[in-house]
Structures are given as structure tokens and as C-alpha cells.
Amino acid sequence: QVQLVESGGGLVQAGGSLRLSCAASRRSFSSYRDVMGWFRQAPGKDREFVAAIRTTVGNTYYTDSVKGRFTISRDNAKNTVYLQMNSLKPEDTAVYYCAADTGVFVGWRTSPDEYDYWGQGTQVTVSS
């Protein structure tokens, strides 16, 4: 069973930064050409797409609200994906989830239903 474990969440003031990590085990995502994504879910809201990365070539994709502030990256040797979050805003407050899309890449997938494996989530709280 593939396991994804997120870490790095916490409480930060608006304008601050956090770096989330997602370590995968029992599957080398780059060997399988997986796409790794980050999603978030605020209280009372649906889970929404944040960013994704093709683990082989490193191409990235972001939702508009985080472009220029968040950066997704990967370290294939460590089987780990990161989300660097800068200029954080209170509206970024949510539980952040790492997910793996193991399907053949035909375009960026942004629906949670299209991802196969999920981590347990890490809380990010941005105070104003």
C-alpha cells in the first residue's frame, strides 16, 4: 500500500512562509511517471486543487490564486514533493493534502477524484 506523509504545516502570520513536504513510500513516483499534487480543504468547503508536478520532467501547474506565491518541487532521490508557500494570506488557511495521480499523463488533472493515493493532511493556519 502506497503511503504519503505530509509535514511542515503550522501557524504563521499573514505574509509569512511555510514549506510543506510529502514523503512517499512503497512506490517510486518518478519511476512510475506519477503526477504529484497538492490540494487543500478549508472548513465547510470542498477540497480544491492547488498545484501539481510531473515527477519525471518537472513541469508544474498551479491554480490561479497561488501563482507567483507557491512553488511545487520534487526530489526524486528522496521520493519527496514540496510546496513552498510564500506571501501567505488568511484565505490560504486549510488542511493541505498531498496526492498521487498514477494514470497516464494526458493533461493536468485538478479533480480530487482523479488522484489515486492521499496523505493524511497537514493543517496550515494563517493569522491576519
GROMACS .gro file of N, CA and C in nm:
model
  384
    1GLN      N    1   0.083  -0.119   0.000
    1GLN     CA    2   0.000   0.000   0.000
    1GLN      C    3   0.088   0.126   0.000
    2VAL      N    4   0.064   0.212  -0.096
    2VAL     CA    5   0.140   0.337  -0.105
    2VAL      C    6   0.105   0.426   0.013
    3GLN      N    7   0.205   0.488   0.070
    3GLN     CA    8   0.182   0.581   0.180
    3GLN      C    9   0.240   0.717   0.144
    4LEU      N   10   0.162   0.819   0.171
    4LEU     CA   11   0.206   0.957   0.154
    4LEU      C   12   0.195   1.026   0.290
    5VAL      N   13   0.302   1.087   0.334
    5VAL     CA   14   0.303   1.150   0.465
    5VAL      C   15   0.344   1.296   0.449
    6GLU      N   16   0.251   1.385   0.486
    6GLU     CA   17   0.279   1.528   0.479
    6GLU      C   18   0.337   1.578   0.611
    7SER      N   19   0.413   1.685   0.601
    7SER     CA   20   0.464   1.752   0.720
    7SER      C   21   0.492   1.897   0.685
    8GLY      N   22   0.514   1.979   0.787
    8GLY     CA   23   0.552   2.117   0.764
    8GLY      C   24   0.444   2.219   0.788
    9GLY      N   25   0.323   2.175   0.818
    9GLY     CA   26   0.218   2.271   0.845
    9GLY      C   27   0.239   2.343   0.977
   10GLY      N   28   0.156   2.444   1.001
   10GLY     CA   29   0.167   2.518   1.125
   10GLY      C   30   0.091   2.648   1.121
   11LEU      N   31   0.120   2.731   1.219
   11LEU     CA   32   0.057   2.863   1.231
   11LEU      C   33   0.158   2.970   1.189
   12VAL      N   34   0.115   3.058   1.102
   12VAL     CA   35   0.203   3.164   1.052
   12VAL      C   36   0.122   3.290   1.034
   13GLN      N   37   0.188   3.404   1.047
   13GLN     CA   38   0.120   3.531   1.024
   13GLN      C   39   0.109   3.559   0.874
   14ALA      N   40   0.012   3.639   0.841
   14ALA     CA   41  -0.004   3.680   0.701
   14ALA      C   42   0.125   3.742   0.650
   15GLY      N   43   0.160   3.704   0.528
   15GLY     CA   44   0.286   3.749   0.470
   15GLY      C   45   0.402   3.655   0.493
   16GLY      N   46   0.383   3.559   0.581
   16GLY     CA   47   0.488   3.464   0.613
   16GLY      C   48   0.498   3.350   0.515
   17SER      N   49   0.585   3.255   0.548
   17SER     CA   50   0.612   3.142   0.459
   17SER      C   51   0.610   3.011   0.535
   18LEU      N   52   0.577   2.906   0.464
   18LEU     CA   53   0.587   2.769   0.514
   18LEU      C   54   0.629   2.681   0.399
   19ARG      N   55   0.697   2.570   0.430
   19ARG     CA   56   0.727   2.469   0.330
   19ARG      C   57   0.670   2.336   0.375
   20LEU      N   58   0.583   2.283   0.292
   20LEU     CA   59   0.524   2.152   0.318
   20LEU      C   60   0.605   2.045   0.245
   21SER      N   61   0.612   1.929   0.306
   21SER     CA   62   0.679   1.815   0.246
   21SER      C   63   0.582   1.698   0.237
   22CYS      N   64   0.602   1.616   0.137
   22CYS     CA   65   0.522   1.495   0.120
   22CYS      C   66   0.617   1.382   0.083
   23ALA      N   67   0.635   1.290   0.176
   23ALA     CA   68   0.724   1.177   0.153
   23ALA      C   69   0.642   1.055   0.115
   24ALA      N   70   0.680   0.992   0.006
   24ALA     CA   71   0.609   0.874  -0.042
   24ALA      C   72   0.690   0.749  -0.011
   25SER      N   73   0.620   0.646   0.022
   25SER     CA   74   0.686   0.517   0.046
   25SER      C   75   0.611   0.407  -0.029
   26ARG      N   76   0.684   0.300  -0.059
   26ARG     CA   77   0.631   0.182  -0.127
   26ARG      C   78   0.595   0.209  -0.271
   27ARG      N   79   0.639   0.321  -0.325
   27ARG     CA   80   0.623   0.348  -0.467
   27ARG      C   81   0.717   0.462  -0.504
   28SER      N   82   0.798   0.441  -0.604
   28SER     CA   83   0.886   0.547  -0.653
   28SER      C   84   0.810   0.625  -0.758
   29PHE      N   85   0.761   0.743  -0.721
   29PHE     CA   86   0.668   0.811  -0.811
   29PHE      C   87   0.734   0.852  -0.942
   30SER      N   88   0.863   0.881  -0.941
   30SER     CA   89   0.927   0.919  -1.066
   30SER      C   90   0.945   0.798  -1.158
   31SER      N   91   0.970   0.680  -1.100
   31SER     CA   92   0.984   0.560  -1.181
   31SER      C   93   0.855   0.526  -1.252
   32TYR      N   94   0.744   0.557  -1.189
   32TYR     CA   95   0.613   0.528  -1.248
   32TYR      C   96   0.557   0.648  -1.323
   33ARG      N   97   0.635   0.757  -1.329
   33ARG     CA   98   0.593   0.877  -1.402
   33ARG      C   99   0.465   0.937  -1.344
   34ASP      N  100   0.450   0.925  -1.214
   34ASP     CA  101   0.332   0.979  -1.149
   34ASP      C  102   0.333   1.132  -1.152
   35VAL      N  103   0.214   1.187  -1.144
   35VAL     CA  104   0.198   1.330  -1.117
   35VAL      C  105   0.164   1.342  -0.969
   36MET      N  106   0.234   1.431  -0.901
   36MET     CA  107   0.206   1.455  -0.760
   36MET      C  108   0.138   1.590  -0.747
   37GLY      N  109   0.035   1.593  -0.663
   37GLY     CA  110  -0.040   1.716  -0.647
   37GLY      C  111  -0.058   1.755  -0.502
   38TRP      N  112  -0.088   1.882  -0.485
   38TRP     CA  113  -0.128   1.934  -0.354
   38TRP      C  114  -0.270   1.988  -0.366
   39PHE      N  115  -0.350   1.954  -0.270
   39PHE     CA  116  -0.486   2.004  -0.257
   39PHE      C  117  -0.502   2.067  -0.120
   40ARG      N  118  -0.610   2.141  -0.102
   40ARG     CA  119  -0.640   2.195   0.031
   40ARG      C  120  -0.790   2.197   0.052
   41GLN      N  121  -0.826   2.192   0.179
   41GLN     CA  122  -0.967   2.193   0.215
   41GLN      C  123  -0.987   2.279   0.339
   42ALA      N  124  -1.062   2.387   0.321
   42ALA     CA  125  -1.097   2.475   0.431
   42ALA      C  126  -1.227   2.427   0.494
   43PRO      N  127  -1.253   2.462   0.619
   43PRO     CA  128  -1.376   2.417   0.685
   43PRO      C  129  -1.501   2.456   0.607
   44GLY      N  130  -1.588   2.360   0.583
   44GLY     CA  131  -1.711   2.386   0.514
   44GLY      C  132  -1.700   2.400   0.364
   45LYS      N  133  -1.581   2.377   0.311
   45LYS     CA  134  -1.561   2.392   0.166
   45LYS      C  135  -1.515   2.260   0.105
   46ASP      N  136  -1.528   2.252  -0.026
   46ASP     CA  137  -1.480   2.134  -0.097
   46ASP      C  138  -1.327   2.134  -0.105
   47ARG      N  139  -1.273   2.016  -0.123
   47ARG     CA  140  -1.129   2.006  -0.144
   47ARG      C  141  -1.095   2.065  -0.280
   48GLU      N  142  -0.993   2.151  -0.283
   48GLU     CA  143  -0.960   2.218  -0.408
   48GLU      C  144  -0.814   2.195  -0.447
   49PHE      N  145  -0.792   2.195  -0.576
   49PHE     CA  146  -0.660   2.178  -0.632
   49PHE      C  147  -0.574   2.301  -0.604
   50VAL      N  148  -0.445   2.276  -0.573
   50VAL     CA  149  -0.352   2.386  -0.550
   50VAL      C  150  -0.241   2.385  -0.655
   51ALA      N  151  -0.173   2.272  -0.668
   51ALA     CA  152  -0.058   2.265  -0.759
   51ALA      C  153  -0.027   2.120  -0.790
   52ALA      N  154   0.044   2.098  -0.901
   52ALA     CA  155   0.085   1.963  -0.938
   52ALA      C  156   0.217   1.968  -1.012
   53ILE      N  157   0.286   1.855  -1.012
   53ILE     CA  158   0.415   1.846  -1.078
   53ILE      C  159   0.430   1.709  -1.144
   54ARG      N  160   0.480   1.708  -1.264
   54ARG     CA  161   0.517   1.583  -1.330
   54ARG      C  162   0.654   1.542  -1.279
   55THR      N  163   0.659   1.430  -1.212
   55THR     CA  164   0.780   1.397  -1.139
   55THR      C  165   0.897   1.360  -1.230
   56THR      N  166   0.872   1.325  -1.354
   56THR     CA  167   0.982   1.292  -1.445
   56THR      C  168   1.045   1.417  -1.504
   57VAL      N  169   0.964   1.503  -1.564
   57VAL     CA  170   1.019   1.619  -1.635
   57VAL      C  171   1.018   1.746  -1.552
   58GLY      N  172   0.941   1.748  -1.443
   58GLY     CA  173   0.940   1.864  -1.355
   58GLY      C  174   0.845   1.975  -1.394
   59ASN      N  175   0.764   1.952  -1.497
   59ASN     CA  176   0.664   2.054  -1.534
   59ASN      C  177   0.566   2.074  -1.419
   60THR      N  178   0.521   2.198  -1.403
   60THR     CA  179   0.432   2.231  -1.293
   60THR      C  180   0.307   2.303  -1.340
   61TYR      N  181   0.207   2.299  -1.254
   61TYR     CA  182   0.079   2.362  -1.285
   61TYR      C  183   0.019   2.412  -1.155
   62TYR      N  184  -0.041   2.533  -1.158
   62TYR     CA  185  -0.094   2.595  -1.036
   62TYR      C  186  -0.235   2.648  -1.058
   63THR      N  187  -0.310   2.650  -0.951
   63THR     CA  188  -0.435   2.722  -0.956
   63THR      C  189  -0.404   2.872  -0.952
   64ASP      N  190  -0.489   2.952  -1.010
   64ASP     CA  191  -0.460   3.094  -1.027
   64ASP      C  192  -0.433   3.166  -0.895
   65SER      N  193  -0.503   3.128  -0.790
   65SER     CA  194  -0.494   3.202  -0.664
   65SER      C  195  -0.358   3.188  -0.595
   66VAL      N  196  -0.276   3.092  -0.636
   66VAL     CA  197  -0.145   3.075  -0.571
   66VAL      C  198  -0.028   3.103  -0.665
   67LYS      N  199  -0.057   3.132  -0.789
   67LYS     CA  200   0.052   3.160  -0.884
   67LYS      C  201   0.135   3.277  -0.837
   68GLY      N  202   0.266   3.260  -0.844
   68GLY     CA  203   0.357   3.365  -0.801
   68GLY      C  204   0.386   3.363  -0.652
   69ARG      N  205   0.311   3.285  -0.576
   69ARG     CA  206   0.332   3.276  -0.431
   69ARG      C  207   0.378   3.136  -0.388
   70PHE      N  208   0.324   3.035  -0.451
   70PHE     CA  209   0.355   2.896  -0.416
   70PHE      C  210   0.444   2.834  -0.523
   71THR      N  211   0.531   2.744  -0.480
   71THR     CA  212   0.616   2.670  -0.573
   71THR      C  213   0.617   2.523  -0.535
   72ILE      N  214   0.582   2.439  -0.630
   72ILE     CA  215   0.588   2.295  -0.608
   72ILE      C  216   0.718   2.243  -0.668
   73SER      N  217   0.781   2.151  -0.599
   73SER     CA  218   0.906   2.092  -0.648
   73SER      C  219   0.915   1.949  -0.601
   74ARG      N  220   1.015   1.878  -0.652
   74ARG     CA  221   1.030   1.739  -0.609
   74ARG      C  222   1.178   1.704  -0.600
   75ASP      N  223   1.206   1.607  -0.515
   75ASP     CA  224   1.338   1.546  -0.505
   75ASP      C  225   1.317   1.398  -0.528
   76ASN      N  226   1.344   1.355  -0.649
   76ASN     CA  227   1.316   1.215  -0.684
   76ASN      C  228   1.403   1.117  -0.605
   77ALA      N  229   1.522   1.158  -0.572
   77ALA     CA  230   1.609   1.070  -0.494
   77ALA      C  231   1.551   1.041  -0.356
   78LYS      N  232   1.479   1.139  -0.302
   78LYS     CA  233   1.418   1.123  -0.171
   78LYS      C  234   1.271   1.084  -0.181
   79ASN      N  235   1.222   1.074  -0.305
   79ASN     CA  236   1.080   1.041  -0.324
   79ASN      C  237   0.990   1.136  -0.246
   80THR      N  238   1.023   1.263  -0.254
   80THR     CA  239   0.956   1.365  -0.175
   80THR      C  240   0.917   1.482  -0.265
   81VAL      N  241   0.799   1.535  -0.238
   81VAL     CA  242   0.748   1.652  -0.307
   81VAL      C  243   0.731   1.764  -0.205
   82TYR      N  244   0.756   1.887  -0.249
   82TYR     CA  245   0.748   2.001  -0.160
   82TYR      C  246   0.649   2.105  -0.213
   83LEU      N  247   0.598   2.184  -0.121
   83LEU     CA  248   0.518   2.301  -0.158
   83LEU      C  249   0.570   2.418  -0.076
   84GLN      N  250   0.644   2.506  -0.142
   84GLN     CA  251   0.692   2.628  -0.077
   84GLN      C  252   0.583   2.733  -0.090
   85MET      N  253   0.539   2.784   0.024
   85MET     CA  254   0.430   2.880   0.025
   85MET      C  255   0.481   3.012   0.083
   86ASN      N  256   0.480   3.114   0.000
   86ASN     CA  257   0.523   3.247   0.041
   86ASN      C  258   0.407   3.345   0.036
   87SER      N  259   0.425   3.459   0.100
   87SER     CA  260   0.322   3.564   0.100
   87SER      C  261   0.186   3.506   0.137
   88LEU      N  262   0.184   3.429   0.241
   88LEU     CA  263   0.061   3.360   0.280
   88LEU      C  264  -0.047   3.459   0.323
   89LYS      N  265  -0.170   3.422   0.293
   89LYS     CA  266  -0.287   3.504   0.324
   89LYS      C  267  -0.381   3.424   0.415
   90PRO      N  268  -0.464   3.492   0.491
   90PRO     CA  269  -0.560   3.418   0.575
   90PRO      C  270  -0.646   3.321   0.496
   91GLU      N  271  -0.677   3.355   0.373
   91GLU     CA  272  -0.760   3.265   0.291
   91GLU      C  273  -0.686   3.139   0.246
   92ASP      N  274  -0.557   3.131   0.274
   92ASP     CA  275  -0.483   3.007   0.247
   92ASP      C  276  -0.500   2.905   0.359
   93THR      N  277  -0.564   2.946   0.467
   93THR     CA  278  -0.586   2.856   0.580
   93THR      C  279  -0.669   2.736   0.538
   94ALA      N  280  -0.616   2.617   0.564
   94ALA     CA  281  -0.682   2.493   0.523
   94ALA      C  282  -0.598   2.374   0.569
   95VAL      N  283  -0.655   2.257   0.555
   95VAL     CA  284  -0.577   2.134   0.565
   95VAL      C  285  -0.523   2.106   0.425
   96TYR      N  286  -0.393   2.087   0.416
   96TYR     CA  287  -0.328   2.062   0.288
   96TYR      C  288  -0.297   1.914   0.273
   97TYR      N  289  -0.333   1.861   0.157
   97TYR     CA  290  -0.316   1.719   0.129
   97TYR      C  291  -0.225   1.699   0.009
   98CYS      N  292  -0.143   1.598   0.019
   98CYS     CA  293  -0.061   1.552  -0.092
   98CYS      C  294  -0.133   1.435  -0.158
   99ALA      N  295  -0.122   1.425  -0.289
   99ALA     CA  296  -0.190   1.317  -0.361
   99ALA      C  297  -0.107   1.273  -0.481
  100ALA      N  298  -0.128   1.149  -0.521
  100ALA     CA  299  -0.057   1.092  -0.635
  100ALA      C  300  -0.155   1.051  -0.743
  101ASP      N  301  -0.127   1.094  -0.864
  101ASP     CA  302  -0.205   1.055  -0.982
  101ASP      C  303  -0.119   0.957  -1.061
  102THR      N  304  -0.160   0.831  -1.062
  102THR     CA  305  -0.078   0.727  -1.124
  102THR      C  306  -0.119   0.695  -1.267
  103GLY      N  307  -0.212   0.770  -1.321
  103GLY     CA  308  -0.258   0.746  -1.456
  103GLY      C  309  -0.161   0.800  -1.561
  104VAL      N  310  -0.185   0.763  -1.686
  104VAL     CA  311  -0.105   0.814  -1.797
  104VAL      C  312  -0.133   0.964  -1.812
  105PHE      N  313  -0.029   1.041  -1.829
  105PHE     CA  314  -0.046   1.185  -1.838
  105PHE      C  315  -0.101   1.224  -1.975
  106VAL      N  316  -0.222   1.283  -1.974
  106VAL     CA  317  -0.283   1.335  -2.098
  106VAL      C  318  -0.319   1.481  -2.080
  107GLY      N  319  -0.284   1.537  -1.965
  107GLY     CA  320  -0.317   1.674  -1.931
  107GLY      C  321  -0.327   1.684  -1.780
  108TRP      N  322  -0.326   1.807  -1.731
  108TRP     CA  323  -0.331   1.826  -1.587
  108TRP      C  324  -0.469   1.790  -1.532
  109ARG      N  325  -0.467   1.712  -1.427
  109ARG     CA  326  -0.590   1.673  -1.358
  109ARG      C  327  -0.603   1.754  -1.231
  110THR      N  328  -0.718   1.815  -1.211
  110THR     CA  329  -0.738   1.902  -1.095
  110THR      C  330  -0.852   1.858  -1.005
  111SER      N  331  -0.918   1.750  -1.040
  111SER     CA  332  -1.026   1.699  -0.955
  111SER      C  333  -0.971   1.598  -0.857
  112PRO      N  334  -1.010   1.607  -0.730
  112PRO     CA  335  -0.963   1.509  -0.632
  112PRO      C  336  -0.996   1.365  -0.673
  113ASP      N  337  -1.104   1.346  -0.744
  113ASP     CA  338  -1.146   1.211  -0.785
  113ASP      C  339  -1.047   1.145  -0.880
  114GLU      N  340  -0.961   1.226  -0.941
  114GLU     CA  341  -0.867   1.174  -1.041
  114GLU      C  342  -0.734   1.132  -0.979
  115TYR      N  343  -0.720   1.148  -0.849
  115TYR     CA  344  -0.597   1.111  -0.781
  115TYR      C  345  -0.620   0.982  -0.703
  116ASP      N  346  -0.516   0.899  -0.699
  116ASP     CA  347  -0.531   0.763  -0.650
  116ASP      C  348  -0.490   0.743  -0.504
  117TYR      N  349  -0.391   0.817  -0.460
  117TYR     CA  350  -0.341   0.798  -0.325
  117TYR      C  351  -0.334   0.935  -0.256
  118TRP      N  352  -0.361   0.933  -0.126
  118TRP     CA  353  -0.369   1.055  -0.048
  118TRP      C  354  -0.294   1.043   0.084
  119GLY      N  355  -0.239   1.155   0.126
  119GLY     CA  356  -0.184   1.161   0.260
  119GLY      C  357  -0.293   1.198   0.360
  120GLN      N  358  -0.252   1.209   0.484
  120GLN     CA  359  -0.349   1.235   0.591
  120GLN      C  360  -0.378   1.383   0.609
  121GLY      N  361  -0.296   1.468   0.551
  121GLY     CA  362  -0.318   1.612   0.558
  121GLY      C  363  -0.237   1.678   0.668
  122THR      N  364  -0.208   1.805   0.646
  122THR     CA  365  -0.139   1.885   0.746
  122THR      C  366  -0.204   2.022   0.752
  123GLN      N  367  -0.227   2.071   0.873
  123GLN     CA  368  -0.301   2.196   0.891
  123GLN      C  369  -0.209   2.316   0.869
  124VAL      N  370  -0.258   2.410   0.790
  124VAL     CA  371  -0.192   2.539   0.771
  124VAL      C  372  -0.289   2.648   0.815
  125THR      N  373  -0.246   2.729   0.910
  125THR     CA  374  -0.330   2.837   0.960
  125THR      C  375  -0.255   2.968   0.946
  126VAL      N  376  -0.317   3.062   0.877
  126VAL     CA  377  -0.256   3.193   0.853
  126VAL      C  378  -0.337   3.298   0.927
  127SER      N  379  -0.275   3.363   1.021
  127SER     CA  380  -0.345   3.464   1.101
  127SER      C  381  -0.328   3.601   1.037
  128SER      N  382  -0.429   3.684   1.057
  128SER     CA  383  -0.425   3.818   0.997
  128SER      C  384  -0.362   3.919   1.090
   0.00000   0.00000   0.00000
